[in-house]
JSON list of C-alpha atoms in Angstrom, two decimals:
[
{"chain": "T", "resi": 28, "resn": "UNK", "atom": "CA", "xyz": [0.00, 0.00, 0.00]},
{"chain": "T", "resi": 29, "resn": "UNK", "atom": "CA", "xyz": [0.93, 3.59, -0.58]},
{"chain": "T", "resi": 30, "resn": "UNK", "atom": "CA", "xyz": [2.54, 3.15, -4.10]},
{"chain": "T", "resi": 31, "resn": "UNK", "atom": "CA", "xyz": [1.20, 5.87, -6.43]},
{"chain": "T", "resi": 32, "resn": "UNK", "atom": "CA", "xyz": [0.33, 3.98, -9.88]},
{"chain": "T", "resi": 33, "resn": "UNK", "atom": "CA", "xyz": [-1.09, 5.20, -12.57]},
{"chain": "T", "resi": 34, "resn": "UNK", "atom": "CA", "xyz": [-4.32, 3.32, -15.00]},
{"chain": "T", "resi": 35, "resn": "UNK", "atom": "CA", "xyz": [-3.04, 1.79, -18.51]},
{"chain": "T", "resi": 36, "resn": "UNK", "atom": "CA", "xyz": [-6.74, 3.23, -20.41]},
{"chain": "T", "resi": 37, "resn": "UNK", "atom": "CA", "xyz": [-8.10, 6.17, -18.80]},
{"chain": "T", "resi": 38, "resn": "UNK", "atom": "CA", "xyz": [-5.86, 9.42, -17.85]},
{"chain": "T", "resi": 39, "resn": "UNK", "atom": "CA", "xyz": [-6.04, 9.36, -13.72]},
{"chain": "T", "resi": 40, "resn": "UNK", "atom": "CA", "xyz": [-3.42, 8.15, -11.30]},
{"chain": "T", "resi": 41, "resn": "UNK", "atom": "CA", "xyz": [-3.60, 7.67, -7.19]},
{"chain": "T", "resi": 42, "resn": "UNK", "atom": "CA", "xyz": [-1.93, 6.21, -3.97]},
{"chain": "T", "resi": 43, "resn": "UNK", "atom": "CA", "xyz": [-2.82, 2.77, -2.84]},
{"chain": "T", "resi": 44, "resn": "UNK", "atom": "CA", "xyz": [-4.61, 2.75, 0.54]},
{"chain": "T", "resi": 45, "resn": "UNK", "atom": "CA", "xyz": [-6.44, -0.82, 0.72]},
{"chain": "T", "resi": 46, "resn": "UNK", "atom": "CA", "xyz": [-6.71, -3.95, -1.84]},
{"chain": "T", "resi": 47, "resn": "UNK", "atom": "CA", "xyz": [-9.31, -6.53, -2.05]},
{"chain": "T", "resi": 48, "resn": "UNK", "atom": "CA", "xyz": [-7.39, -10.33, -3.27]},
{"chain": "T", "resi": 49, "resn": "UNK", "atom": "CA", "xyz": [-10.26, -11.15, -5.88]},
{"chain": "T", "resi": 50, "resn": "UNK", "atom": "CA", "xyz": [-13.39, -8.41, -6.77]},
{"chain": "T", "resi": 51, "resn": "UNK", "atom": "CA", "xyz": [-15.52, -7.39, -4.33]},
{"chain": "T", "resi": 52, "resn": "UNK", "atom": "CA", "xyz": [-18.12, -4.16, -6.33]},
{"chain": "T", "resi": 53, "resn": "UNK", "atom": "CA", "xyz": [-21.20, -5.23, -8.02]},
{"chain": "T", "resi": 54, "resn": "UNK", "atom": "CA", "xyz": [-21.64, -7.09, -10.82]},
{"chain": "T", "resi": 55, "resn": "UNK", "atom": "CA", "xyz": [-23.16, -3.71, -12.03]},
{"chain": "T", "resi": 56, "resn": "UNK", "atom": "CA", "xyz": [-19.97, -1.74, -11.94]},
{"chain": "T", "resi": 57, "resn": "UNK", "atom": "CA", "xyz": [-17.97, -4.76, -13.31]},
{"chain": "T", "resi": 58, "resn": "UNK", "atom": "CA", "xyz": [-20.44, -4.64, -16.32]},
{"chain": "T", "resi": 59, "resn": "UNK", "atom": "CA", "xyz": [-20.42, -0.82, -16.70]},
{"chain": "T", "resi": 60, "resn": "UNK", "atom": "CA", "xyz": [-16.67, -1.23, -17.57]},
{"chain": "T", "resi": 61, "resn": "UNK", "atom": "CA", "xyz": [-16.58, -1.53, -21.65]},
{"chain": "T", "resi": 62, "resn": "UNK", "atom": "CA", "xyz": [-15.83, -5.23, -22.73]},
{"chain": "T", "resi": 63, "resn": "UNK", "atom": "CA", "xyz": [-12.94, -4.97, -24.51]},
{"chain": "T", "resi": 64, "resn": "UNK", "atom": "CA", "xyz": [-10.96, -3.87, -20.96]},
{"chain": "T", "resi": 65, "resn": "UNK", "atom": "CA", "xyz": [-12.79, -5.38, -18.64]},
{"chain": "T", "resi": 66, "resn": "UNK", "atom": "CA", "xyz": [-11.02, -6.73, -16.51]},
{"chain": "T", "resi": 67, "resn": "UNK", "atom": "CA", "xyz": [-11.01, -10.80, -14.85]},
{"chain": "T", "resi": 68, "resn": "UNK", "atom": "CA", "xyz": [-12.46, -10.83, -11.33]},
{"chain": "T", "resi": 69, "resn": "UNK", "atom": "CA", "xyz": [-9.79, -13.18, -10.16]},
{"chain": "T", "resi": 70, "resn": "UNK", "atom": "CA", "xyz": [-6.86, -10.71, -9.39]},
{"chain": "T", "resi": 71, "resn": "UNK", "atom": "CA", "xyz": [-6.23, -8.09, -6.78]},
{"chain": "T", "resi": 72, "resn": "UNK", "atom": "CA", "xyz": [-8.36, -4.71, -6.99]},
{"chain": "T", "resi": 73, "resn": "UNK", "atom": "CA", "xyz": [-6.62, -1.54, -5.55]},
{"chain": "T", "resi": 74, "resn": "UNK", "atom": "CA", "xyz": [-8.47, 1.49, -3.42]},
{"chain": "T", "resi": 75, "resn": "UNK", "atom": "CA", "xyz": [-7.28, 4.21, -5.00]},
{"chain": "T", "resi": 76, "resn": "UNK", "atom": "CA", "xyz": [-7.31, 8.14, -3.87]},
{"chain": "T", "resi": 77, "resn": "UNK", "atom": "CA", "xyz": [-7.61, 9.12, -7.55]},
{"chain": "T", "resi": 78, "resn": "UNK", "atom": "CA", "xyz": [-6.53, 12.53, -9.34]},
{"chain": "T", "resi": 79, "resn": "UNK", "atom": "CA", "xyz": [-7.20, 13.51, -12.92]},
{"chain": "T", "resi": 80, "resn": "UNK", "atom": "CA", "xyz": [-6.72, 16.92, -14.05]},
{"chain": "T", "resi": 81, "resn": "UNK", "atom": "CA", "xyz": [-9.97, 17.88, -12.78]},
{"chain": "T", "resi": 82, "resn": "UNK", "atom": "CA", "xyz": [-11.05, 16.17, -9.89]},
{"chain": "T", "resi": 83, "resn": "UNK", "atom": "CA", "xyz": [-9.78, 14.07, -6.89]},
{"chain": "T", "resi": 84, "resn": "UNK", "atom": "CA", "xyz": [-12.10, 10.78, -5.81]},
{"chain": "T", "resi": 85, "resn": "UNK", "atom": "CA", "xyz": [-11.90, 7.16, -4.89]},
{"chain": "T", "resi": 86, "resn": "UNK", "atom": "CA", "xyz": [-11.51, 4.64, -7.48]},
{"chain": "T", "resi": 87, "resn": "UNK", "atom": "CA", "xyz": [-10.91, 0.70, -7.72]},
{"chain": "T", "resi": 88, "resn": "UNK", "atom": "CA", "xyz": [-9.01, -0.57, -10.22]},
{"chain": "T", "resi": 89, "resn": "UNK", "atom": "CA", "xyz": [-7.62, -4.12, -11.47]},
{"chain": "T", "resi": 90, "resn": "UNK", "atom": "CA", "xyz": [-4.13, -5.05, -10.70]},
{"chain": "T", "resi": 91, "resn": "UNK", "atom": "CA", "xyz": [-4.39, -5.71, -14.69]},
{"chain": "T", "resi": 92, "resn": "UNK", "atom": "CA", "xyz": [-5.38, -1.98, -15.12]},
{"chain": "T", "resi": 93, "resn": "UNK", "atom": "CA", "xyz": [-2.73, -0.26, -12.87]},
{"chain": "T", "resi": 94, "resn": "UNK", "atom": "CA", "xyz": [1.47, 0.66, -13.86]},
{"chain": "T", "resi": 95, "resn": "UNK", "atom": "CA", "xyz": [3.56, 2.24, -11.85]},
{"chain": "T", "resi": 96, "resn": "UNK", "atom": "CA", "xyz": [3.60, 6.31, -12.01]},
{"chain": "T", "resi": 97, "resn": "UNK", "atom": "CA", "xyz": [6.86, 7.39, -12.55]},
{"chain": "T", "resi": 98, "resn": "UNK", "atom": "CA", "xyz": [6.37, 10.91, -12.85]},
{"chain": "T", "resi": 99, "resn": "UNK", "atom": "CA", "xyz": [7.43, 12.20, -9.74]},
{"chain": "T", "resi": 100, "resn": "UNK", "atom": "CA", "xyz": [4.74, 14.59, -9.69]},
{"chain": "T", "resi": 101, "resn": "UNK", "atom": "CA", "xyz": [3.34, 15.64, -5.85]},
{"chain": "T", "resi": 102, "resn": "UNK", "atom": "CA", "xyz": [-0.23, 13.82, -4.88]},
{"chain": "T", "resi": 103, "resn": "UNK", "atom": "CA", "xyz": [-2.31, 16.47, -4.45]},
{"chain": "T", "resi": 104, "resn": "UNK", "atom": "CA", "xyz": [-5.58, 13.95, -3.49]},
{"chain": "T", "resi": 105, "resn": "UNK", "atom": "CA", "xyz": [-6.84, 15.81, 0.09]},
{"chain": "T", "resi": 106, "resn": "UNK", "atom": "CA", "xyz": [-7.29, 12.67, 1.87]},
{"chain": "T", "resi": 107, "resn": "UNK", "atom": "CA", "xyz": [-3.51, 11.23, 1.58]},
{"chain": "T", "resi": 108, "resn": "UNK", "atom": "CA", "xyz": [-2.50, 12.57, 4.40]},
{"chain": "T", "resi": 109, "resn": "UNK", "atom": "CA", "xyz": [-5.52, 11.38, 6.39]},
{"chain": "T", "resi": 110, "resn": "UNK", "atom": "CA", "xyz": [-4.88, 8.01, 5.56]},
{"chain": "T", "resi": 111, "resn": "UNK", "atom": "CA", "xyz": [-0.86, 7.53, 4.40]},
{"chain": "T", "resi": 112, "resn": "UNK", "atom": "CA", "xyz": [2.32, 9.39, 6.04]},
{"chain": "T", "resi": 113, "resn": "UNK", "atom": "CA", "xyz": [5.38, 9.98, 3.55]},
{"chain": "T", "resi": 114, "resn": "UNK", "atom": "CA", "xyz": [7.55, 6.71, 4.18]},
{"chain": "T", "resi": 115, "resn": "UNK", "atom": "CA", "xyz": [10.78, 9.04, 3.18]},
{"chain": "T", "resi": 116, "resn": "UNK", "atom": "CA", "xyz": [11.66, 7.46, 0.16]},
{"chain": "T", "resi": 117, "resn": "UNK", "atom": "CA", "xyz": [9.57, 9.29, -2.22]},
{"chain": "T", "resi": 118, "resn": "UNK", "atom": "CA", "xyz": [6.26, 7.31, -1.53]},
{"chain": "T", "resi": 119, "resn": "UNK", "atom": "CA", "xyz": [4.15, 6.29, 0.70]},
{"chain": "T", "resi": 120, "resn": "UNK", "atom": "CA", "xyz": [2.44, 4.24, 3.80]},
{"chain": "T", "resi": 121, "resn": "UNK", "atom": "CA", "xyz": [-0.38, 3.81, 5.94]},
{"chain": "T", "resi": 122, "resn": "UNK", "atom": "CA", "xyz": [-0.48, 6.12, 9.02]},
{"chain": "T", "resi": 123, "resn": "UNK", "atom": "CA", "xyz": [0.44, 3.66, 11.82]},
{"chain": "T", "resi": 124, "resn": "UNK", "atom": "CA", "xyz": [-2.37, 5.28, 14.01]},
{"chain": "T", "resi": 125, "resn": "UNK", "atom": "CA", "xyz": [-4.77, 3.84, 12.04]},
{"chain": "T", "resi": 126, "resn": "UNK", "atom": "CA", "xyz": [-3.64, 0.37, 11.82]},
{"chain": "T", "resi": 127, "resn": "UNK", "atom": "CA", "xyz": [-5.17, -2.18, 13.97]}
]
């Protein structure tokens, strides 16, 4: 958790703050994504706190849809540092305080 990644079809990136192992949304969302990328349910889906250019939000993404974001470019999502703390190596964790 805490990597910043970016998504390999649509123009956003985010930080990783929690992952499900296998899908876990509605069958709904997974068939609101167009066929031709949708993705398997069988993999890891991240929580991401998402920026595009215009707006910040939470979005969940396949590990089949995610790359790593190698822009160096600040986070500017307002709810990193509610949930992640800078781990001093350029990226990022979750706050201990809010571990279990």
């Amino acid at each position: 958790m805490g990597d910043v990644v970016r998504h390999r079809h649509f123009p956003f990136r985010g930080v990783v703050f929690d992952v499900d192992p296998v899908f876990d949304n509605t069958e709904e969302w997974w068939l609101s994504i167009p066929e031709e990328i949708r993705p398997r349910k069988d993999q890891p889906f991240y929580h991401l706190l998402a920026e595009n250019a215009e707006n910040e939000y939470v979005a969940y993404v396949s590990e089949q849809n995610l790359e790593p974001d190698t822009s160096d470019e600040p986070v500017r999502h307002p709810r990193v540092a509610e949930a992640l703390a800078e781990d001093g190596a350029g990226g990022w964790r979750v706050r201990r305080d809010l571990l279990n």
